[in-house]
mmCIF file of C-alpha atoms and ligand atoms in Angstrom:
data_model
loop_
_atom_site.group_PDB
_atom_site.id
_atom_site.type_symbol
_atom_site.label_atom_id
_atom_site.label_comp_id
_atom_site.label_asym_id
_atom_site.label_seq_id
_atom_site.Cartn_x
_atom_site.Cartn_y
_atom_site.Cartn_z
ATOM 1 C CA MET A 1 38.548 13.061 -11.492
ATOM 2 C CA LEU A 2 40.304 14.073 -14.177
ATOM 3 C CA LEU A 3 39.380 11.253 -16.015
ATOM 4 C CA TYR A 4 35.428 11.930 -15.124
ATOM 5 C CA ARG A 5 35.606 15.169 -16.536
ATOM 6 C CA SER A 6 36.955 13.978 -19.558
ATOM 7 C CA ALA A 7 34.427 11.023 -19.385
ATOM 8 C CA ALA A 8 31.826 13.111 -19.508
ATOM 9 C CA TRP A 9 33.188 15.882 -21.978
ATOM 10 C CA PHE A 10 33.717 13.249 -24.785
ATOM 11 C CA ALA A 11 30.340 12.104 -23.894
ATOM 12 C CA LYS A 12 28.744 15.600 -24.699
ATOM 13 C CA GLY A 13 31.429 16.179 -27.452
ATOM 14 C CA LEU A 14 30.157 13.307 -28.796
ATOM 15 C CA ARG A 15 26.436 14.669 -28.598
ATOM 16 C CA GLU A 16 27.049 18.635 -29.576
ATOM 17 C CA TYR A 17 30.014 18.914 -30.940
ATOM 18 C CA THR A 18 30.241 17.221 -34.166
ATOM 19 C CA LYS A 19 28.351 17.931 -37.047
ATOM 20 C CA SER A 20 25.331 15.990 -36.392
ATOM 21 C CA GLY A 21 25.286 18.470 -33.345
ATOM 22 C CA TYR A 22 25.353 21.719 -35.097
ATOM 23 C CA GLU A 23 23.016 20.529 -37.098
ATOM 24 C CA SER A 24 20.534 19.828 -34.197
ATOM 25 C CA ALA A 25 21.456 23.535 -32.819
ATOM 26 C CA SER A 26 20.787 25.332 -36.218
ATOM 27 C CA LYS A 27 17.561 24.264 -36.762
ATOM 28 C CA ASP A 28 16.545 26.747 -33.614
ATOM 29 C CA PHE A 29 18.777 29.837 -34.886
ATOM 30 C CA VAL A 30 17.758 32.718 -36.466
ATOM 31 C CA PRO A 31 18.190 32.633 -40.155
ATOM 32 C CA ASP A 32 18.042 37.093 -40.719
ATOM 33 C CA ASP A 33 20.871 37.405 -37.702
ATOM 34 C CA LEU A 34 23.102 36.623 -40.026
ATOM 35 C CA GLU A 35 21.906 39.296 -42.874
ATOM 36 C CA VAL A 36 23.968 41.875 -41.837
ATOM 37 C CA GLN A 37 26.468 44.855 -44.195
ATOM 38 C CA VAL A 38 28.803 46.022 -42.304
ATOM 39 C CA PRO A 39 30.252 48.649 -44.215
ATOM 40 C CA GLY A 40 32.663 50.635 -42.262
ATOM 41 C CA ARG A 41 33.424 48.704 -39.481
ATOM 42 C CA ALA A 42 36.964 47.102 -38.906
ATOM 43 C CA PHE A 43 37.205 43.490 -37.895
ATOM 44 C CA MET A 44 40.973 42.014 -36.789
ATOM 45 C CA VAL A 45 41.204 38.405 -36.925
ATOM 46 C CA THR A 46 43.966 37.077 -35.477
ATOM 47 C CA GLY A 47 45.379 33.498 -37.384
ATOM 48 C CA GLY A 48 42.781 34.967 -39.811
ATOM 49 C CA ASN A 49 45.702 32.499 -42.420
ATOM 50 C CA SER A 50 43.643 28.946 -42.103
ATOM 51 C CA GLY A 51 40.779 27.260 -40.622
ATOM 52 C CA ILE A 52 38.046 29.095 -38.682
ATOM 53 C CA GLY A 53 39.682 32.451 -38.695
ATOM 54 C CA LYS A 54 39.652 32.740 -43.150
ATOM 55 C CA ALA A 55 36.010 31.318 -42.950
ATOM 56 C CA THR A 56 35.151 34.222 -40.135
ATOM 57 C CA ALA A 57 37.168 36.552 -42.487
ATOM 58 C CA MET A 58 35.747 35.166 -45.518
ATOM 59 C CA GLU A 59 32.563 36.688 -44.815
ATOM 60 C CA ILE A 60 33.027 39.350 -42.869
ATOM 61 C CA ALA A 61 34.790 40.849 -45.958
ATOM 62 C CA LYS A 62 31.285 39.673 -48.174
ATOM 63 C CA ARG A 63 29.449 41.545 -45.536
ATOM 64 C CA GLY A 64 31.758 44.847 -46.298
ATOM 65 C CA GLY A 65 33.501 44.863 -43.657
ATOM 66 C CA THR A 66 37.413 45.570 -43.015
ATOM 67 C CA VAL A 67 39.587 43.298 -41.881
ATOM 68 C CA HIS A 68 42.531 43.238 -40.463
ATOM 69 C CA LEU A 69 44.331 39.910 -40.780
ATOM 70 C CA VAL A 70 46.732 39.202 -38.192
ATOM 71 C CA CYS A 71 49.499 35.604 -39.272
ATOM 72 C CA ARG A 72 52.874 34.832 -38.294
ATOM 73 C CA ASP A 73 53.619 33.251 -42.031
ATOM 74 C CA PRO A 74 53.648 36.289 -45.145
ATOM 75 C CA SER A 75 53.524 33.348 -47.112
ATOM 76 C CA ARG A 76 50.517 31.839 -45.901
ATOM 77 C CA ALA A 77 48.874 34.729 -45.223
ATOM 78 C CA GLU A 78 49.251 36.219 -48.038
ATOM 79 C CA GLY A 79 47.846 33.739 -50.483
ATOM 80 C CA ALA A 80 44.782 33.976 -47.906
ATOM 81 C CA ARG A 81 44.487 37.573 -48.053
ATOM 82 C CA ALA A 82 44.613 36.984 -51.970
ATOM 83 C CA GLU A 83 42.221 34.638 -51.845
ATOM 84 C CA ILE A 84 39.679 36.519 -49.466
ATOM 85 C CA ILE A 85 40.010 39.754 -52.385
ATOM 86 C CA GLU A 86 39.207 37.883 -55.029
ATOM 87 C CA LYS A 87 35.898 35.657 -53.080
ATOM 88 C CA SER A 88 34.532 38.377 -52.043
ATOM 89 C CA GLY A 89 35.358 41.044 -53.887
ATOM 90 C CA ASN A 90 36.121 43.249 -50.960
ATOM 91 C CA GLN A 91 39.974 45.257 -51.870
ATOM 92 C CA ASN A 92 39.587 45.960 -47.560
ATOM 93 C CA ILE A 93 41.974 43.131 -46.679
ATOM 94 C CA PHE A 94 44.535 44.253 -44.576
ATOM 95 C CA LEU A 95 47.613 41.988 -43.510
ATOM 96 C CA HIS A 96 50.035 42.335 -40.438
ATOM 97 C CA ILE A 97 52.821 40.177 -39.229
ATOM 98 C CA VAL A 98 52.901 39.486 -36.250
ATOM 99 C CA ASP A 99 53.924 36.337 -34.194
ATOM 100 C CA LEU A 100 51.501 36.407 -31.447
ATOM 101 C CA SER A 101 54.134 33.920 -29.123
ATOM 102 C CA VAL A 102 56.429 37.125 -28.699
ATOM 103 C CA PRO A 103 55.021 39.765 -26.456
ATOM 104 C CA LYS A 104 57.343 42.765 -28.295
ATOM 105 C CA SER A 105 55.944 42.692 -31.366
ATOM 106 C CA ILE A 106 52.390 42.547 -30.492
ATOM 107 C CA TRP A 107 53.587 45.831 -28.668
ATOM 108 C CA LYS A 108 54.431 47.481 -31.158
ATOM 109 C CA PHE A 109 52.005 46.098 -33.671
ATOM 110 C CA VAL A 110 49.284 47.797 -31.390
ATOM 111 C CA GLU A 111 51.457 50.874 -31.563
ATOM 112 C CA ASN A 112 51.396 51.338 -35.014
ATOM 113 C CA PHE A 113 47.968 50.039 -35.831
ATOM 114 C CA LYS A 114 46.902 52.187 -33.760
ATOM 115 C CA GLN A 115 48.360 55.664 -35.099
ATOM 116 C CA GLU A 116 46.687 54.290 -38.927
ATOM 117 C CA HIS A 117 43.799 52.499 -38.132
ATOM 118 C CA THR A 118 40.268 52.322 -35.723
ATOM 119 C CA LEU A 119 38.732 49.209 -34.652
ATOM 120 C CA ASN A 120 34.929 48.468 -34.046
ATOM 121 C CA VAL A 121 36.369 43.965 -33.561
ATOM 122 C CA LEU A 122 38.585 42.003 -32.047
ATOM 123 C CA ILE A 123 38.358 38.111 -33.096
ATOM 124 C CA ASN A 124 41.122 36.515 -30.756
ATOM 125 C CA ASN A 125 41.239 33.265 -33.216
ATOM 126 C CA ALA A 126 44.783 32.249 -33.284
ATOM 127 C CA GLY A 127 45.723 28.720 -31.378
ATOM 128 C CA CYS A 128 48.216 26.153 -31.271
ATOM 129 C CA MET A 129 48.160 23.366 -29.544
ATOM 130 C CA VAL A 130 52.355 22.451 -29.429
ATOM 131 C CA ASN A 131 52.267 18.787 -28.092
ATOM 132 C CA LYS A 132 56.305 18.701 -26.931
ATOM 133 C CA ARG A 133 57.202 21.413 -24.524
ATOM 134 C CA GLU A 134 59.098 23.960 -26.425
ATOM 135 C CA LEU A 135 59.803 27.587 -24.966
ATOM 136 C CA THR A 136 60.158 31.064 -27.153
ATOM 137 C CA GLU A 137 62.738 33.285 -27.933
ATOM 138 C CA ASP A 138 61.791 34.906 -24.936
ATOM 139 C CA GLY A 139 61.894 31.438 -22.622
ATOM 140 C CA LEU A 140 58.122 30.911 -22.633
ATOM 141 C CA GLU A 141 56.706 27.557 -22.955
ATOM 142 C CA LYS A 142 55.076 28.200 -26.638
ATOM 143 C CA ASN A 143 51.200 27.392 -26.386
ATOM 144 C CA PHE A 144 50.885 29.605 -23.370
ATOM 145 C CA ALA A 145 52.832 32.448 -25.120
ATOM 146 C CA THR A 146 50.515 32.202 -27.701
ATOM 147 C CA ASN A 147 46.966 31.232 -26.191
ATOM 148 C CA THR A 148 46.832 32.826 -23.071
ATOM 149 C CA LEU A 149 50.036 36.095 -22.922
ATOM 150 C CA GLY A 150 49.477 37.003 -26.393
ATOM 151 C CA MET A 151 46.124 37.320 -26.619
ATOM 152 C CA TYR A 152 46.094 38.847 -23.039
ATOM 153 C CA ILE A 153 48.153 41.345 -24.412
ATOM 154 C CA LEU A 154 46.425 42.135 -27.617
ATOM 155 C CA THR A 155 43.478 42.835 -26.100
ATOM 156 C CA THR A 156 44.684 44.714 -23.560
ATOM 157 C CA ALA A 157 46.389 46.988 -25.809
ATOM 158 C CA LEU A 158 43.578 47.644 -27.748
ATOM 159 C CA ILE A 159 40.837 47.920 -25.627
ATOM 160 C CA PRO A 160 41.347 52.244 -25.375
ATOM 161 C CA VAL A 161 41.398 52.121 -29.074
ATOM 162 C CA LEU A 162 37.552 49.719 -29.445
ATOM 163 C CA GLU A 163 36.398 51.915 -26.654
ATOM 164 C CA LYS A 164 36.219 54.961 -29.553
ATOM 165 C CA GLU A 165 34.056 53.053 -31.739
ATOM 166 C CA HIS A 166 30.082 53.053 -31.902
ATOM 167 C CA ASP A 167 29.342 48.655 -30.555
ATOM 168 C CA PRO A 168 32.732 47.280 -29.478
ATOM 169 C CA ARG A 169 33.524 43.589 -29.555
ATOM 170 C CA VAL A 170 35.849 40.967 -27.931
ATOM 171 C CA ILE A 171 35.580 37.858 -29.290
ATOM 172 C CA THR A 172 37.549 34.455 -28.116
ATOM 173 C CA VAL A 173 37.838 31.399 -29.926
ATOM 174 C CA SER A 174 38.641 29.211 -26.812
ATOM 175 C CA SER A 175 37.215 25.910 -26.625
ATOM 176 C CA GLY A 176 34.893 23.152 -25.289
ATOM 177 C CA GLY A 177 37.785 21.302 -24.127
ATOM 178 C CA MET A 178 38.781 23.872 -21.124
ATOM 179 C CA LEU A 179 35.525 22.264 -19.526
ATOM 180 C CA VAL A 180 38.410 19.641 -18.345
ATOM 181 C CA GLN A 181 40.738 22.262 -16.392
ATOM 182 C CA LYS A 182 40.369 23.940 -13.595
ATOM 183 C CA LEU A 183 42.123 27.159 -13.465
ATOM 184 C CA ASN A 184 45.396 26.229 -12.496
ATOM 185 C CA THR A 185 48.132 29.667 -12.191
ATOM 186 C CA ASP A 186 50.592 27.282 -9.834
ATOM 187 C CA ASP A 187 52.757 25.872 -13.296
ATOM 188 C CA LEU A 188 51.567 28.504 -16.348
ATOM 189 C CA GLN A 189 55.202 27.428 -17.746
ATOM 190 C CA SER A 190 54.342 23.833 -17.706
ATOM 191 C CA GLU A 191 57.641 23.192 -15.757
ATOM 192 C CA ARG A 192 56.551 20.792 -12.831
ATOM 193 C CA THR A 193 54.949 18.014 -14.463
ATOM 194 C CA ALA A 194 55.205 16.172 -17.054
ATOM 195 C CA PHE A 195 54.000 17.710 -20.590
ATOM 196 C CA ASP A 196 50.749 17.149 -21.951
ATOM 197 C CA GLY A 197 49.985 19.142 -24.930
ATOM 198 C CA THR A 198 46.652 18.852 -24.839
ATOM 199 C CA MET A 199 45.974 19.786 -21.278
ATOM 200 C CA VAL A 200 48.419 22.727 -21.375
ATOM 201 C CA TYR A 201 45.909 23.822 -24.442
ATOM 202 C CA ALA A 202 42.656 23.200 -21.842
ATOM 203 C CA GLN A 203 44.333 25.116 -19.475
ATOM 204 C CA ASN A 204 44.810 27.796 -21.772
ATOM 205 C CA LYS A 205 41.198 27.870 -22.878
ATOM 206 C CA ARG A 206 39.720 27.995 -19.534
ATOM 207 C CA GLN A 207 42.135 31.113 -18.681
ATOM 208 C CA GLN A 208 40.627 32.784 -22.016
ATOM 209 C CA VAL A 209 37.629 32.209 -20.686
ATOM 210 C CA VAL A 210 38.265 33.278 -16.912
ATOM 211 C CA LEU A 211 39.757 36.562 -18.375
ATOM 212 C CA THR A 212 36.789 37.114 -20.643
ATOM 213 C CA GLU A 213 34.634 36.882 -17.739
ATOM 214 C CA ARG A 214 37.017 39.501 -15.901
ATOM 215 C CA TRP A 215 37.368 42.200 -19.091
ATOM 216 C CA ALA A 216 33.635 41.875 -19.485
ATOM 217 C CA ARG A 217 33.188 43.156 -15.797
ATOM 218 C CA ALA A 218 35.935 45.842 -15.903
ATOM 219 C CA HIS A 219 35.110 46.878 -20.080
ATOM 220 C CA PRO A 220 31.324 47.414 -19.921
ATOM 221 C CA ALA A 221 31.777 49.554 -22.957
ATOM 222 C CA ILE A 222 32.669 46.340 -24.644
ATOM 223 C CA HIS A 223 30.324 43.614 -25.369
ATOM 224 C CA PHE A 224 33.243 40.490 -24.823
ATOM 225 C CA SER A 225 32.148 36.918 -25.640
ATOM 226 C CA CYS A 226 34.151 33.646 -25.979
ATOM 227 C CA MET A 227 32.916 30.492 -27.347
ATOM 228 C CA HIS A 228 33.482 26.525 -28.724
ATOM 229 C CA PRO A 229 33.110 26.329 -32.143
ATOM 230 C CA GLY A 230 33.098 22.696 -31.837
ATOM 231 C CA TRP A 231 34.923 19.876 -33.375
ATOM 232 C CA VAL A 232 36.621 21.346 -36.740
ATOM 233 C CA ASP A 233 38.040 19.968 -39.675
ATOM 234 C CA THR A 234 40.825 21.916 -39.934
ATOM 235 C CA PRO A 235 44.604 22.503 -40.565
ATOM 236 C CA GLY A 236 44.940 22.656 -37.155
ATOM 237 C CA VAL A 237 43.756 19.560 -35.652
ATOM 238 C CA ARG A 238 45.177 17.409 -39.123
ATOM 239 C CA LEU A 239 47.892 18.962 -37.751
ATOM 240 C CA SER A 240 48.115 18.673 -33.718
ATOM 241 C CA MET A 241 45.602 15.828 -32.971
ATOM 242 C CA PRO A 242 45.656 13.419 -36.032
ATOM 243 C CA GLY A 243 44.456 10.710 -34.354
ATOM 244 C CA PHE A 244 40.904 12.807 -33.314
ATOM 245 C CA HIS A 245 40.824 13.576 -36.695
ATOM 246 C CA ALA A 246 41.362 10.133 -38.535
ATOM 247 C CA ARG A 247 39.030 8.865 -35.802
ATOM 248 C CA MET A 248 35.997 11.135 -35.829
ATOM 249 C CA GLY A 249 36.066 11.704 -40.318
ATOM 250 C CA ALA A 250 33.306 13.015 -41.638
ATOM 251 C CA ARG A 251 31.974 13.377 -38.597
ATOM 252 C CA LEU A 252 33.978 16.830 -37.771
ATOM 253 C CA ARG A 253 32.374 19.886 -38.450
ATOM 254 C CA SER A 254 33.377 21.994 -41.640
ATOM 255 C CA GLU A 255 34.798 25.021 -41.666
ATOM 256 C CA ALA A 256 32.134 27.543 -41.948
ATOM 257 C CA GLN A 257 30.069 25.749 -39.153
ATOM 258 C CA GLY A 258 32.865 26.115 -36.620
ATOM 259 C CA ALA A 259 32.824 30.170 -37.908
ATOM 260 C CA ASP A 260 28.781 30.130 -37.195
ATOM 261 C CA THR A 261 29.137 31.205 -33.993
ATOM 262 C CA VAL A 262 31.945 33.431 -34.069
ATOM 263 C CA LEU A 263 30.153 35.324 -36.864
ATOM 264 C CA TRP A 264 27.171 35.276 -34.860
ATOM 265 C CA LEU A 265 29.151 37.431 -32.546
ATOM 266 C CA ALA A 266 30.681 39.606 -34.070
ATOM 267 C CA LEU A 267 27.836 40.691 -36.795
ATOM 268 C CA ALA A 268 24.351 39.274 -34.703
ATOM 269 C CA PRO A 269 22.446 42.821 -33.289
ATOM 270 C CA ALA A 270 20.951 39.827 -31.338
ATOM 271 C CA ALA A 271 24.724 38.704 -30.027
ATOM 272 C CA THR A 272 24.939 41.803 -27.660
ATOM 273 C CA ALA A 273 21.144 41.653 -26.412
ATOM 274 C CA GLN A 274 23.297 38.661 -24.673
ATOM 275 C CA PRO A 275 25.072 39.490 -21.309
ATOM 276 C CA SER A 276 28.331 40.593 -21.960
ATOM 277 C CA GLY A 277 31.641 38.126 -20.546
ATOM 278 C CA CYS A 278 29.410 34.844 -21.419
ATOM 279 C CA PHE A 279 31.166 31.087 -23.173
ATOM 280 C CA PHE A 280 28.602 30.126 -26.410
ATOM 281 C CA GLN A 281 28.594 27.490 -28.541
ATOM 282 C CA ASP A 282 26.216 27.283 -31.297
ATOM 283 C CA ARG A 283 24.920 30.336 -30.319
ATOM 284 C CA LYS A 284 23.539 30.159 -27.188
ATOM 285 C CA PRO A 285 25.532 30.476 -24.118
ATOM 286 C CA ALA A 286 26.758 27.413 -22.691
ATOM 287 C CA PRO A 287 27.998 26.579 -18.887
ATOM 288 C CA THR A 288 31.682 27.187 -18.313
ATOM 289 C CA HIS A 289 31.756 23.943 -15.744
ATOM 290 C CA LEU A 290 31.082 20.443 -16.331
ATOM 291 C CA PRO A 291 27.922 18.401 -13.978
ATOM 292 C CA LEU A 292 29.845 17.892 -10.828
ATOM 293 C CA ALA A 293 33.146 19.117 -12.358
ATOM 294 C CA ARG A 294 34.788 21.360 -9.142
ATOM 295 C CA THR A 295 36.423 23.437 -11.644
ATOM 296 C CA SER A 296 35.264 26.596 -10.817
ATOM 297 C CA SER A 297 38.273 28.786 -9.687
ATOM 298 C CA SER A 298 37.671 31.632 -5.997
ATOM 299 C CA PRO A 299 38.424 35.257 -7.204
ATOM 300 C CA ALA A 300 41.684 35.137 -5.274
ATOM 301 C CA GLU A 301 42.843 32.685 -8.429
ATOM 302 C CA GLU A 302 41.874 34.977 -11.073
ATOM 303 C CA GLU A 303 43.815 38.286 -9.616
ATOM 304 C CA LYS A 304 46.737 35.424 -9.680
ATOM 305 C CA LEU A 305 46.455 34.859 -13.353
ATOM 306 C CA VAL A 306 45.662 38.179 -14.284
ATOM 307 C CA GLU A 307 48.913 39.577 -12.067
ATOM 308 C CA ILE A 308 51.232 37.097 -13.258
ATOM 309 C CA LEU A 309 50.596 38.106 -16.822
ATOM 310 C CA GLU A 310 50.333 41.622 -15.742
ATOM 311 C CA GLU A 311 53.989 41.340 -15.084
ATOM 312 C CA LEU A 312 55.346 39.479 -17.805
ATOM 313 C CA ALA A 313 53.485 42.001 -20.402
ATOM 314 C CA ARG A 314 55.828 44.258 -18.948
ATOM 315 C CA ARG A 315 58.452 42.412 -18.465
ATOM 316 C CA PHE A 316 58.304 41.578 -22.668
ATOM 317 C CA LYS A 317 57.196 45.420 -23.593
HETATM 318 N N1 NAP B 401 39.453 23.219 -35.281
HETATM 319 C C1 NAP B 401 39.263 22.686 -34.023
HETATM 320 O O1 NAP B 401 38.175 21.635 -33.816
HETATM 321 C C2 NAP B 401 38.747 23.624 -32.994
HETATM 322 C C3 NAP B 401 37.782 23.448 -31.659
HETATM 323 C C4 NAP B 401 37.768 24.133 -30.150
HETATM 324 C C5 NAP B 401 38.965 25.436 -30.405
HETATM 325 N N2 NAP B 401 39.605 26.150 -31.869
HETATM 326 C C6 NAP B 401 39.752 26.954 -31.742
HETATM 327 O O2 NAP B 401 40.159 27.715 -33.012
HETATM 328 C C7 NAP B 401 41.060 28.412 -33.662
HETATM 329 C C8 NAP B 401 41.329 28.263 -34.629
HETATM 330 O O3 NAP B 401 41.473 27.812 -34.557
HETATM 331 P P1 NAP B 401 41.634 25.816 -36.306
HETATM 332 O O4 NAP B 401 41.638 24.710 -35.701
HETATM 333 O O5 NAP B 401 41.295 26.884 -37.554
HETATM 334 O O6 NAP B 401 43.293 26.209 -36.829
HETATM 335 P P2 NAP B 401 44.327 26.962 -37.536
HETATM 336 O O7 NAP B 401 43.620 25.826 -39.229
HETATM 337 O O8 NAP B 401 45.511 25.864 -37.369
HETATM 338 O O9 NAP B 401 43.917 27.738 -37.449
HETATM 339 C C9 NAP B 401 45.355 28.523 -36.527
HETATM 340 C C10 NAP B 401 45.656 29.503 -37.035
HETATM 341 O O10 NAP B 401 47.086 30.555 -35.992
HETATM 342 C C11 NAP B 401 48.078 31.421 -36.135
HETATM 343 N N3 NAP B 401 48.753 30.660 -34.982
HETATM 344 C C12 NAP B 401 49.293 30.293 -34.541
HETATM 345 N N4 NAP B 401 50.159 30.546 -33.464
HETATM 346 C C13 NAP B 401 50.351 31.249 -34.196
HETATM 347 C C14 NAP B 401 51.106 32.964 -33.320
HETATM 348 N N5 NAP B 401 51.917 32.651 -32.673
HETATM 349 N N6 NAP B 401 51.064 33.795 -33.718
HETATM 350 C C15 NAP B 401 49.940 34.241 -34.981
HETATM 351 N N7 NAP B 401 49.432 33.092 -35.025
HETATM 352 C C16 NAP B 401 49.323 32.276 -34.627
HETATM 353 C C17 NAP B 401 47.685 29.951 -37.116
HETATM 354 O O11 NAP B 401 49.359 30.513 -38.222
HETATM 355 P P3 NAP B 401 49.546 29.759 -39.255
HETATM 356 O O12 NAP B 401 49.145 29.282 -40.163
HETATM 357 O O13 NAP B 401 50.461 30.102 -39.279
HETATM 358 O O14 NAP B 401 50.005 28.125 -38.536
HETATM 359 C C18 NAP B 401 46.377 29.477 -38.308
HETATM 360 O O15 NAP B 401 46.441 30.850 -38.774
HETATM 361 C C19 NAP B 401 42.155 28.295 -32.462
HETATM 362 O O16 NAP B 401 42.350 28.802 -31.502
HETATM 363 C C20 NAP B 401 41.651 26.105 -31.612
HETATM 364 O O17 NAP B 401 42.081 26.073 -30.497
HETATM 365 C C21 NAP B 401 39.400 24.834 -32.655
#
């Protein structure tokens, strides 16, 4: 089954996730959708120092929004902040140093953040594909700690902050790679099977989609969405998938093309006309399962994921 899913997904990717897939999809875009100015609105972009996150932060800054960059590496992050200020002319760019694989630092960050700031839009963009099994200082597998648990803690901690504001939104940069995975809560720390970083990453991205659907049902005041940016030429892909990066070469999307749907979901009035909780690709809701792939999960399996995350979030507070 995994072989079928992977082959069907790769064929789909070659048609849709590449630069030419973007160019073809963009013929249906409404150009005015992103002709907006957003002074007075605050946006948090995790991993905003690199790749898709930086391209997203830059475009929001150019439209006058307040931007909170949440990054782990002070020197890379400071460089990105300076570049965004210089190119956008927007001084309201704040930097918060947080390692999203460390639950305690996320809790502490949100406690401080909410004393001083408001937030309209959270963009969960930070992500990683670590190809060897590595543990964090808390003994958590690193991909899971960053892509799932970190994103879960940050979002749940910020929901009350977002709910106070007008037109609140949460956008999570998932991945089309999640289409090859069915939700699996049996081995979240990847202890029991041979470690395959690509599949662990894809499983985390599936978990993000499931969480988005559940949050949308539980918090109707906030517009939740998740999305696939396409196959994008970023430092992350170069580092984690060097073979794929070399093979795809010029067929990869630019960072701006990868950021397009994130921006549309964060900025466009048209985005909130779509139901909350959907998975998007090129500004349109897209199916969360491949045909015949048997990747749907039951409410009980989804509930189990949330119970485990809640328990871990409490344990490492
Ligand atoms: N590029 C693609 O083709 C593609 C396809 C599907 C989905 N995505 C998703 O798009 C998002 C952005 O990725 P990208 O391709 O733009 O890669 P990228 O350039 O490597 O950006 C990833 C960002 O996440 C940050 N990050 C990673 N671990 C973190 C942690 N523990 N704490 C805080 N920040 C952390 C990175 O910080 P550092 O700079 O310090 O490493 C970086 O700023 C990811 O969620 C990725 O899974 C990308």
